[in-house]
Coordinates of C-alpha atoms and ligand atoms in Angstrom, one line a residue:
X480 CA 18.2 6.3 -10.0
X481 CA 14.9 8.2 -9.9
X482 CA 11.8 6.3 -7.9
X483 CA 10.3 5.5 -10.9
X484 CA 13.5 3.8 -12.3
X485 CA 13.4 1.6 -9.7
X486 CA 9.9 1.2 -9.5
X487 CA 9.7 0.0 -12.7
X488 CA 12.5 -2.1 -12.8
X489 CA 11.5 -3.8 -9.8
X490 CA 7.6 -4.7 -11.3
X491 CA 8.2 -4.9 -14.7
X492 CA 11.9 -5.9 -15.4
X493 CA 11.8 -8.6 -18.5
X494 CA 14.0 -10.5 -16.6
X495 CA 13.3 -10.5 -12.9
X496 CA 10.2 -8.1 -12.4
X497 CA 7.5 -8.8 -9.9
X498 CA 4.7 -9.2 -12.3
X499 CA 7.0 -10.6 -15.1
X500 CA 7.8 -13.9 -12.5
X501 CA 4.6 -14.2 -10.6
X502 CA 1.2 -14.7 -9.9
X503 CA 0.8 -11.9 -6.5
X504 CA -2.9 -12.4 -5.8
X505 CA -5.1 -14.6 -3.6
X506 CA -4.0 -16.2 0.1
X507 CA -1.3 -17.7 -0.6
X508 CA 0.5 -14.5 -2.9
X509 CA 1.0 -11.0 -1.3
X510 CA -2.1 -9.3 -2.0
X511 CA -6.2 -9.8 -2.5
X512 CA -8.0 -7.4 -4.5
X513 CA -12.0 -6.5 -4.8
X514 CA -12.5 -8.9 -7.8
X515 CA -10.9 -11.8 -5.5
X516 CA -12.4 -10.8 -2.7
X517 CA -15.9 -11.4 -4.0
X518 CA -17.8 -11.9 -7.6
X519 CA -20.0 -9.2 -6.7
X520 CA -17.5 -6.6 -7.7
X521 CA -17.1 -7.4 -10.9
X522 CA -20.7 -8.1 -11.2
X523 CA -21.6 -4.4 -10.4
X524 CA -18.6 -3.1 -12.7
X525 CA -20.3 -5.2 -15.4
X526 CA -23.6 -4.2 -14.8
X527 CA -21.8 -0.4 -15.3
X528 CA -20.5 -1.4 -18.7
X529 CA -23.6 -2.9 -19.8
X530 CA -25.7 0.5 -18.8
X531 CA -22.9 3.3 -20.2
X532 CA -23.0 0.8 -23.5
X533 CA -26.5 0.9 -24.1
X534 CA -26.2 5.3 -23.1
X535 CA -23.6 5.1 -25.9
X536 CA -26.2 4.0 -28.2
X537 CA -25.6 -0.2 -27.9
X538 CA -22.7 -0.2 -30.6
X539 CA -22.5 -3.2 -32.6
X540 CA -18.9 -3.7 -32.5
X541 CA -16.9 -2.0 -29.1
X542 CA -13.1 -2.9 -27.9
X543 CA -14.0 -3.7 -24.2
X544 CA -10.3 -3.3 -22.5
X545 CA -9.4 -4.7 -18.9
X546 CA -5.8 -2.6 -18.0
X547 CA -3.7 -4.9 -15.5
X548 CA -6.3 -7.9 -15.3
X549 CA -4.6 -9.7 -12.7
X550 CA -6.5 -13.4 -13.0
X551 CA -8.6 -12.1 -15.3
X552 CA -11.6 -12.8 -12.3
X553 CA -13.2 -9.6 -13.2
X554 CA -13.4 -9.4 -17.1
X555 CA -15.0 -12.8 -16.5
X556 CA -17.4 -11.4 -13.5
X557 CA -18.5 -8.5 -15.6
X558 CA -19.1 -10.4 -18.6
X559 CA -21.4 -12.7 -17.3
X560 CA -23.2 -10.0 -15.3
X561 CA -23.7 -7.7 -18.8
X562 CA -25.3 -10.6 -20.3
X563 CA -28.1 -9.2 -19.1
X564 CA -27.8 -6.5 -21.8
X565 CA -29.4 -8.4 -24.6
X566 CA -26.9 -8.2 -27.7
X567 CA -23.6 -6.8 -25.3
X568 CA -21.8 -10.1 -25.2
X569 CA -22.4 -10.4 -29.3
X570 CA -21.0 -6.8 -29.6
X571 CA -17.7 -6.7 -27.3
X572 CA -14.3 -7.4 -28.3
X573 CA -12.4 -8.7 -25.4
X574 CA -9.2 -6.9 -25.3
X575 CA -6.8 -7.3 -22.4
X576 CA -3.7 -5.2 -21.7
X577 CA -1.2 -7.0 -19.5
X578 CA 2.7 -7.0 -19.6
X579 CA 3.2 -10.3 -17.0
X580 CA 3.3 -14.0 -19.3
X581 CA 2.5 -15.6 -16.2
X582 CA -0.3 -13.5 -15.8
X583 CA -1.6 -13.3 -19.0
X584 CA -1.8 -17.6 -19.1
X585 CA -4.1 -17.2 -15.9
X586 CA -6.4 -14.9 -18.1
X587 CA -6.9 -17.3 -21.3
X588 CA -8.3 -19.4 -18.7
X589 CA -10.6 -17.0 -17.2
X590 CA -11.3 -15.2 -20.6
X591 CA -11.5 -17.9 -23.7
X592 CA -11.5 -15.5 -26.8
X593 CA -10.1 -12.4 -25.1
X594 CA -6.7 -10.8 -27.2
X595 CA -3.7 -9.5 -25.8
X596 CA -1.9 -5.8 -25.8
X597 CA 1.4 -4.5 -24.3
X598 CA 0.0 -1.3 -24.2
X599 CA -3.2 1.1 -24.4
X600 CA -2.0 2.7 -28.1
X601 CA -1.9 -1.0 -29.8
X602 CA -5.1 -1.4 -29.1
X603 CA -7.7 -1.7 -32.5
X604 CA -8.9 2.3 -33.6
X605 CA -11.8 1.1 -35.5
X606 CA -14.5 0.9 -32.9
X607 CA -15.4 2.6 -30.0
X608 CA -13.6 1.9 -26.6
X609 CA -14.6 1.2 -22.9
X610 CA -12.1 0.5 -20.7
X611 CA -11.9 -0.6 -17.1
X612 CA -8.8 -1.1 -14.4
X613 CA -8.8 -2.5 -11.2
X614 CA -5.5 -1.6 -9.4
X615 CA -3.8 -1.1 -12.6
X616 CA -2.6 2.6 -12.1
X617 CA -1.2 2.0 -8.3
X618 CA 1.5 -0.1 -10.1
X619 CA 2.8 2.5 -12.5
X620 CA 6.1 3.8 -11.6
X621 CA 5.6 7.1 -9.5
X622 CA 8.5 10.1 -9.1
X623 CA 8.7 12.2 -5.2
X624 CA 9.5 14.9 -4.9
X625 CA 10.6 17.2 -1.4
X626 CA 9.7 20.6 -1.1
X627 CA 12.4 22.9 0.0
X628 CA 11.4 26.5 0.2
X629 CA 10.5 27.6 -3.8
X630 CA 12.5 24.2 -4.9
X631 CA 12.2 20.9 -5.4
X632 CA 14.6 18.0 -4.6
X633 CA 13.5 14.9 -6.4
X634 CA 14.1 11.4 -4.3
X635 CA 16.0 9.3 -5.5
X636 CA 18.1 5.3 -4.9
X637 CA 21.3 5.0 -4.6
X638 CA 24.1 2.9 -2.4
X639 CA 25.3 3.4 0.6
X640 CA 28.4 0.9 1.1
X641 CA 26.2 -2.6 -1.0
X642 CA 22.9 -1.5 0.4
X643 CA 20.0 0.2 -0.9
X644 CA 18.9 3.9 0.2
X645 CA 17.3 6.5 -0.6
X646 CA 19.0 10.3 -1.3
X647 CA 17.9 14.0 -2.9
X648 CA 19.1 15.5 -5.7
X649 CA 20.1 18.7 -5.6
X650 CA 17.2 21.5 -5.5
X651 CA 15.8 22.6 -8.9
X652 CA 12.7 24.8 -10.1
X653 CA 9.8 22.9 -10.9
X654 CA 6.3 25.4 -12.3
X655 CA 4.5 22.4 -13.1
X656 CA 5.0 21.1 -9.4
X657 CA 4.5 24.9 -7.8
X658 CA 1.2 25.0 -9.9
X659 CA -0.3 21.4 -8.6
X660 CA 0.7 21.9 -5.0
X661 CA 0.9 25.5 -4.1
X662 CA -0.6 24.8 -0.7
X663 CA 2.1 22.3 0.2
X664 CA 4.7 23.1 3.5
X665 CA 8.4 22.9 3.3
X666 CA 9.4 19.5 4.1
X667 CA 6.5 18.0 2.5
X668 CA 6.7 15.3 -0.5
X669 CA 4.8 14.9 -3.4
X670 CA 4.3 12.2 -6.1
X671 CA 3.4 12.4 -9.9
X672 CA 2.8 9.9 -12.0
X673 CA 3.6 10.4 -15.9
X674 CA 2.7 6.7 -17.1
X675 CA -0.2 6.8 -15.6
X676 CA -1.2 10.1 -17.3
X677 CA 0.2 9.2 -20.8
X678 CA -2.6 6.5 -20.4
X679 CA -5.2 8.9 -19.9
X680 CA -4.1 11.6 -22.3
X681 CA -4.3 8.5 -25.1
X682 CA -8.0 7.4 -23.6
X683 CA -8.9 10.9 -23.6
X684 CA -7.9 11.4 -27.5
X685 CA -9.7 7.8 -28.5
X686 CA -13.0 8.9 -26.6
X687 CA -13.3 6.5 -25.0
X688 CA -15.7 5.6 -21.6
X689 CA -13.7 4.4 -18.5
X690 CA -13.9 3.5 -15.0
X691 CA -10.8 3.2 -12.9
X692 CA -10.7 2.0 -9.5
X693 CA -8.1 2.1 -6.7
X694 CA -6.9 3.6 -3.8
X695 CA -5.5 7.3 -3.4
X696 CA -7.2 10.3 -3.0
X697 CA -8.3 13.4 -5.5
X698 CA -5.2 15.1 -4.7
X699 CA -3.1 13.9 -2.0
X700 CA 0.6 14.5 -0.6
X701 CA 3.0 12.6 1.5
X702 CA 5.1 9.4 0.9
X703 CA 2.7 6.2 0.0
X704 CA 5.4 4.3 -2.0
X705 CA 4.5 0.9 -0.3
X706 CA 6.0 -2.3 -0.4
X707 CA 3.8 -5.5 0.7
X708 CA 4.5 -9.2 0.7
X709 CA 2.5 -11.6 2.1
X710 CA -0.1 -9.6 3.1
X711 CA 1.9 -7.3 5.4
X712 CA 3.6 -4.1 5.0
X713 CA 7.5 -5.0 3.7
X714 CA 10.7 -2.8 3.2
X715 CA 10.8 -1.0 -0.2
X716 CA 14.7 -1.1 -0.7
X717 CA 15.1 -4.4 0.7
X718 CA 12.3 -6.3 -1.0
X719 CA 13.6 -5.1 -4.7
X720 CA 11.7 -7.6 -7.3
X721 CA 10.1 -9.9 -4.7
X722 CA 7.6 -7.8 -2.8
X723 CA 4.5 -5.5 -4.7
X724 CA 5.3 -1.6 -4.8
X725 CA 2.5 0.8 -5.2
X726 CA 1.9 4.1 -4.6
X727 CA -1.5 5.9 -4.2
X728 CA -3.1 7.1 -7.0
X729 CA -3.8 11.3 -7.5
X730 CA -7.0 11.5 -9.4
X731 CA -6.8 14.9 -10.1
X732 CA -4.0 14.9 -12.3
X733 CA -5.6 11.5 -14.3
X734 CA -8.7 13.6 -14.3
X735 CA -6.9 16.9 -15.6
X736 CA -4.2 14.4 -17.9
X737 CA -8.0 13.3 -19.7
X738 CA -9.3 16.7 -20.3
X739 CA -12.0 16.9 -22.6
X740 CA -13.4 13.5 -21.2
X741 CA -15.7 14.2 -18.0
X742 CA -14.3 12.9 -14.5
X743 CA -17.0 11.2 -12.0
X744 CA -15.3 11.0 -8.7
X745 CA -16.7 8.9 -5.3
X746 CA -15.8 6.1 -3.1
X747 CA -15.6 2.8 -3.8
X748 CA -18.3 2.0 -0.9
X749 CA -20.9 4.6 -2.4
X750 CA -20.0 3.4 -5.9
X751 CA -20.9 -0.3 -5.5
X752 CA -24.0 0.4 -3.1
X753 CA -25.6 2.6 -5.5
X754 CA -25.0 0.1 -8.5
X755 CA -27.3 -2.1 -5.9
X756 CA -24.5 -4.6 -4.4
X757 CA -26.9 -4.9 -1.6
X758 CA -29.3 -6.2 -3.1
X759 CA -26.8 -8.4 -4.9
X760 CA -25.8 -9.9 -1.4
X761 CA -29.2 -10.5 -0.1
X762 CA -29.5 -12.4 -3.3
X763 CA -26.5 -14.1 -2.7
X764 CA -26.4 -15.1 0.8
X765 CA -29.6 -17.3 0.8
X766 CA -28.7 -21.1 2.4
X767 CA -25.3 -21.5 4.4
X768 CA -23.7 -18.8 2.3
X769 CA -24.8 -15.8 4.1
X770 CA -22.1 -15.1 6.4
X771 CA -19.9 -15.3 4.2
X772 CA -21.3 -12.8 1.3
X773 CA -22.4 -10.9 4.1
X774 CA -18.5 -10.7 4.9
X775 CA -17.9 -9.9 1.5
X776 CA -20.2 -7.0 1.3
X777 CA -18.6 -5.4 4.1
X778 CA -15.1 -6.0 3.2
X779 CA -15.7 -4.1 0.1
X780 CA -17.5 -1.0 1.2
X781 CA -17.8 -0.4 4.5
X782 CA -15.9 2.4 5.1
X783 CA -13.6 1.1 8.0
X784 CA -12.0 -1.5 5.2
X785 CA -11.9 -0.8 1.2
X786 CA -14.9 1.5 1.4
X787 CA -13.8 4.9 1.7
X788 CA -9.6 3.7 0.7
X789 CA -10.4 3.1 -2.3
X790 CA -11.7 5.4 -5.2
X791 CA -13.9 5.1 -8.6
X792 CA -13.2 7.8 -11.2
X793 CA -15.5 8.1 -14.1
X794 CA -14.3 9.7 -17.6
X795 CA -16.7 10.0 -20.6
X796 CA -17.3 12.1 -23.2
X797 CA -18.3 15.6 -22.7
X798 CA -22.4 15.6 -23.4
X799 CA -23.0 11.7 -22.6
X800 CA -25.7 11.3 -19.7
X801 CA -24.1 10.4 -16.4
X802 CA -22.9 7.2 -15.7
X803 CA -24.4 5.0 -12.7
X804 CA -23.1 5.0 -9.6
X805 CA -21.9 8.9 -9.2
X806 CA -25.6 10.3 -7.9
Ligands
SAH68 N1 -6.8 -5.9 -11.8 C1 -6.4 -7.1 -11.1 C2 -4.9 -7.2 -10.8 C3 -4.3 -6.0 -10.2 S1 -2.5 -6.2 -10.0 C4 -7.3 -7.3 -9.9 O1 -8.0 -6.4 -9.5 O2 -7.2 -8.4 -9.3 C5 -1.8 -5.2 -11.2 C6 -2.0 -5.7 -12.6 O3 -1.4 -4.8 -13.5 C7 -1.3 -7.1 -12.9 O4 -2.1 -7.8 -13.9 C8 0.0 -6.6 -13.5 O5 0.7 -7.6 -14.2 C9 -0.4 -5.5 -14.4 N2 0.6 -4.5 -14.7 C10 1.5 -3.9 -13.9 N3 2.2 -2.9 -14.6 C11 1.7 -2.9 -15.9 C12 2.1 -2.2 -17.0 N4 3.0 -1.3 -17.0 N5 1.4 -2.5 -18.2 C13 0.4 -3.4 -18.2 N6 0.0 -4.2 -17.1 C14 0.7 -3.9 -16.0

């Protein structure tokens, strides 16, 4: 089967998927993520929201949309930070797309009043949309692909004997795959990532403002298909359904996937510093706390940890002012 066939049935199988069985995140689950790490991410994401709302023109009805919400921890951050919009919380409509049952019970306790989609299309036409992820696109099934002279030969899973491994398919043409990565060597391997471009074709034809964050690179190459379980780097092949898979994410081809919408690209360390997370902390760390948020700060952007790892990308609508946090 092709990477992404096993991808996805190892995350999202109805049955015995990763996310369909589990909850992954905090200490004692596999991986910890920017909204668990600290409130003050969510906070700034919400403070975002609130500012590109009122640059919309403050509608009086908007579908607010978390993709992949995890806990539900940041909806709930961001929320209570965008209160500081007057009118915002009146004017959102909580919408949460989320394919895990365990995880979506977690977010009805974090979110009362949010609703519930499988996917971006089902969510409600009628009002303008704004939509943030967190992680989300890391987790949608990837295909590689090895160069090998003008051809490609897609990876793929197989067996050898009853265990797991990985193959080539025989070499085909590919112009789409000559056109993104001309500069590549022989030998070298590339990813795509259709889901996660399907998602931001359909944003792209609603209009709508959004602000993904996660790690990868504009436009990267090499193998990142990662396994981890309990915080430490696992097998891929022999951690099928039990450990998390990702894969980095290519912003470029989300970016060119969302054509006519704008793309705003920087780190997530310059992002959250210029949305004022410093001050934030200083606010935060008065009395016995300040170790800790100071901790925090530095976990999410100094540059030696999530800060320069992970990405923010930005897409609006052609003509609406810039939003915060790109310069
Ligand atoms: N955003 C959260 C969680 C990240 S983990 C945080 O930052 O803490 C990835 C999330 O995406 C989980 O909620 C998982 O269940 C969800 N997810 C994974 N694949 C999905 C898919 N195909 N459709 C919808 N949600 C998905």
């Amino acid at each position: 089967m092709r990477v992404s066939e096993f991808m996805a049935a190892c995350l999202t199988d109805p049955e015995h998927g990763y996310y369909t069985t589990r909850d992954p995140l905090g200490a004692r689950g596999d991986f910890i993520t920017g909204p668990e790490i600290s409130q003050m991410f969510g906070e700034m994401l919400g403070l975002w929201l609130a500012q590109v709302w009122a640059d919309a023109g403050a509608p009086a009805r908007f579908v607010l949309a978390e993709l992949g919400p995890g806990r539900g921890t940041l909806m709930a951050d961001m929320l209570r930070a965008a209160r500081l919009a007057p009118g915002f919380t009146e004017a959102a409509e909580v919408w949460l797309v989320e394919t895990s049952p365990v995880l979506r019970r977690a977010q009805a306790q974090a979110v009362p009043g949010a609703r519930w989609a499988d996917r971006v299309a089902d969510l409600p036409q009628d009002a303008p949309l704004f939509v943030v992820a967190n992680e989300f696109l890391d987790a949608l099934p990837i295909r590689q692909f090895l160069r090998e002279g003008a051809l490609w030969r897609e990876r793929m899973v197989g067996l050898e004997g009853d265990q797991l491994a990985f193959g080539l398919a025989p070499a085909a043409a590919d112009p789409e795959l000559d056109r993104r990565f001309a500069d590549v060597a022989d030998g070298t391997l590339v990813e795509t990532c259709a889901p996660a471009e399907a998602v931001a074709a359909e944003l792209a034809a609603r209009g709508a403002r959004c602000l993904f964050v996660d790690y990868g690179d504009w436009a990267g190459h090499g193998d990142t298909l990662q396994a981890l379980a309990g915080h430490a780097p696992a097998d891929v092949l022999a951690t099928a359904g039990t450990a998390d898979l990702t894969a980095h994410v290519g912003f470029r081809w989300i970016a060119e996937a969302a054509a006519p919408l704008r793309a705003d690209f920087t780190t997530q360390g310059v992002f959250l510093e210029r949305l004022g997370i410093t001050a934030r902390a200083q606010a935060l760390a008065r009395g016995d706390r300040a170790d800790e948020i100071a901790g925090q700060h530095r976990r999410l952007t100094h540059p030696d940890e999530m800060g320069t790892l992970f990405k923010v990308l930005a897409l609006t609508p052609r003509g609406a002012p810039q939003t915060p946090g790109f310069g």
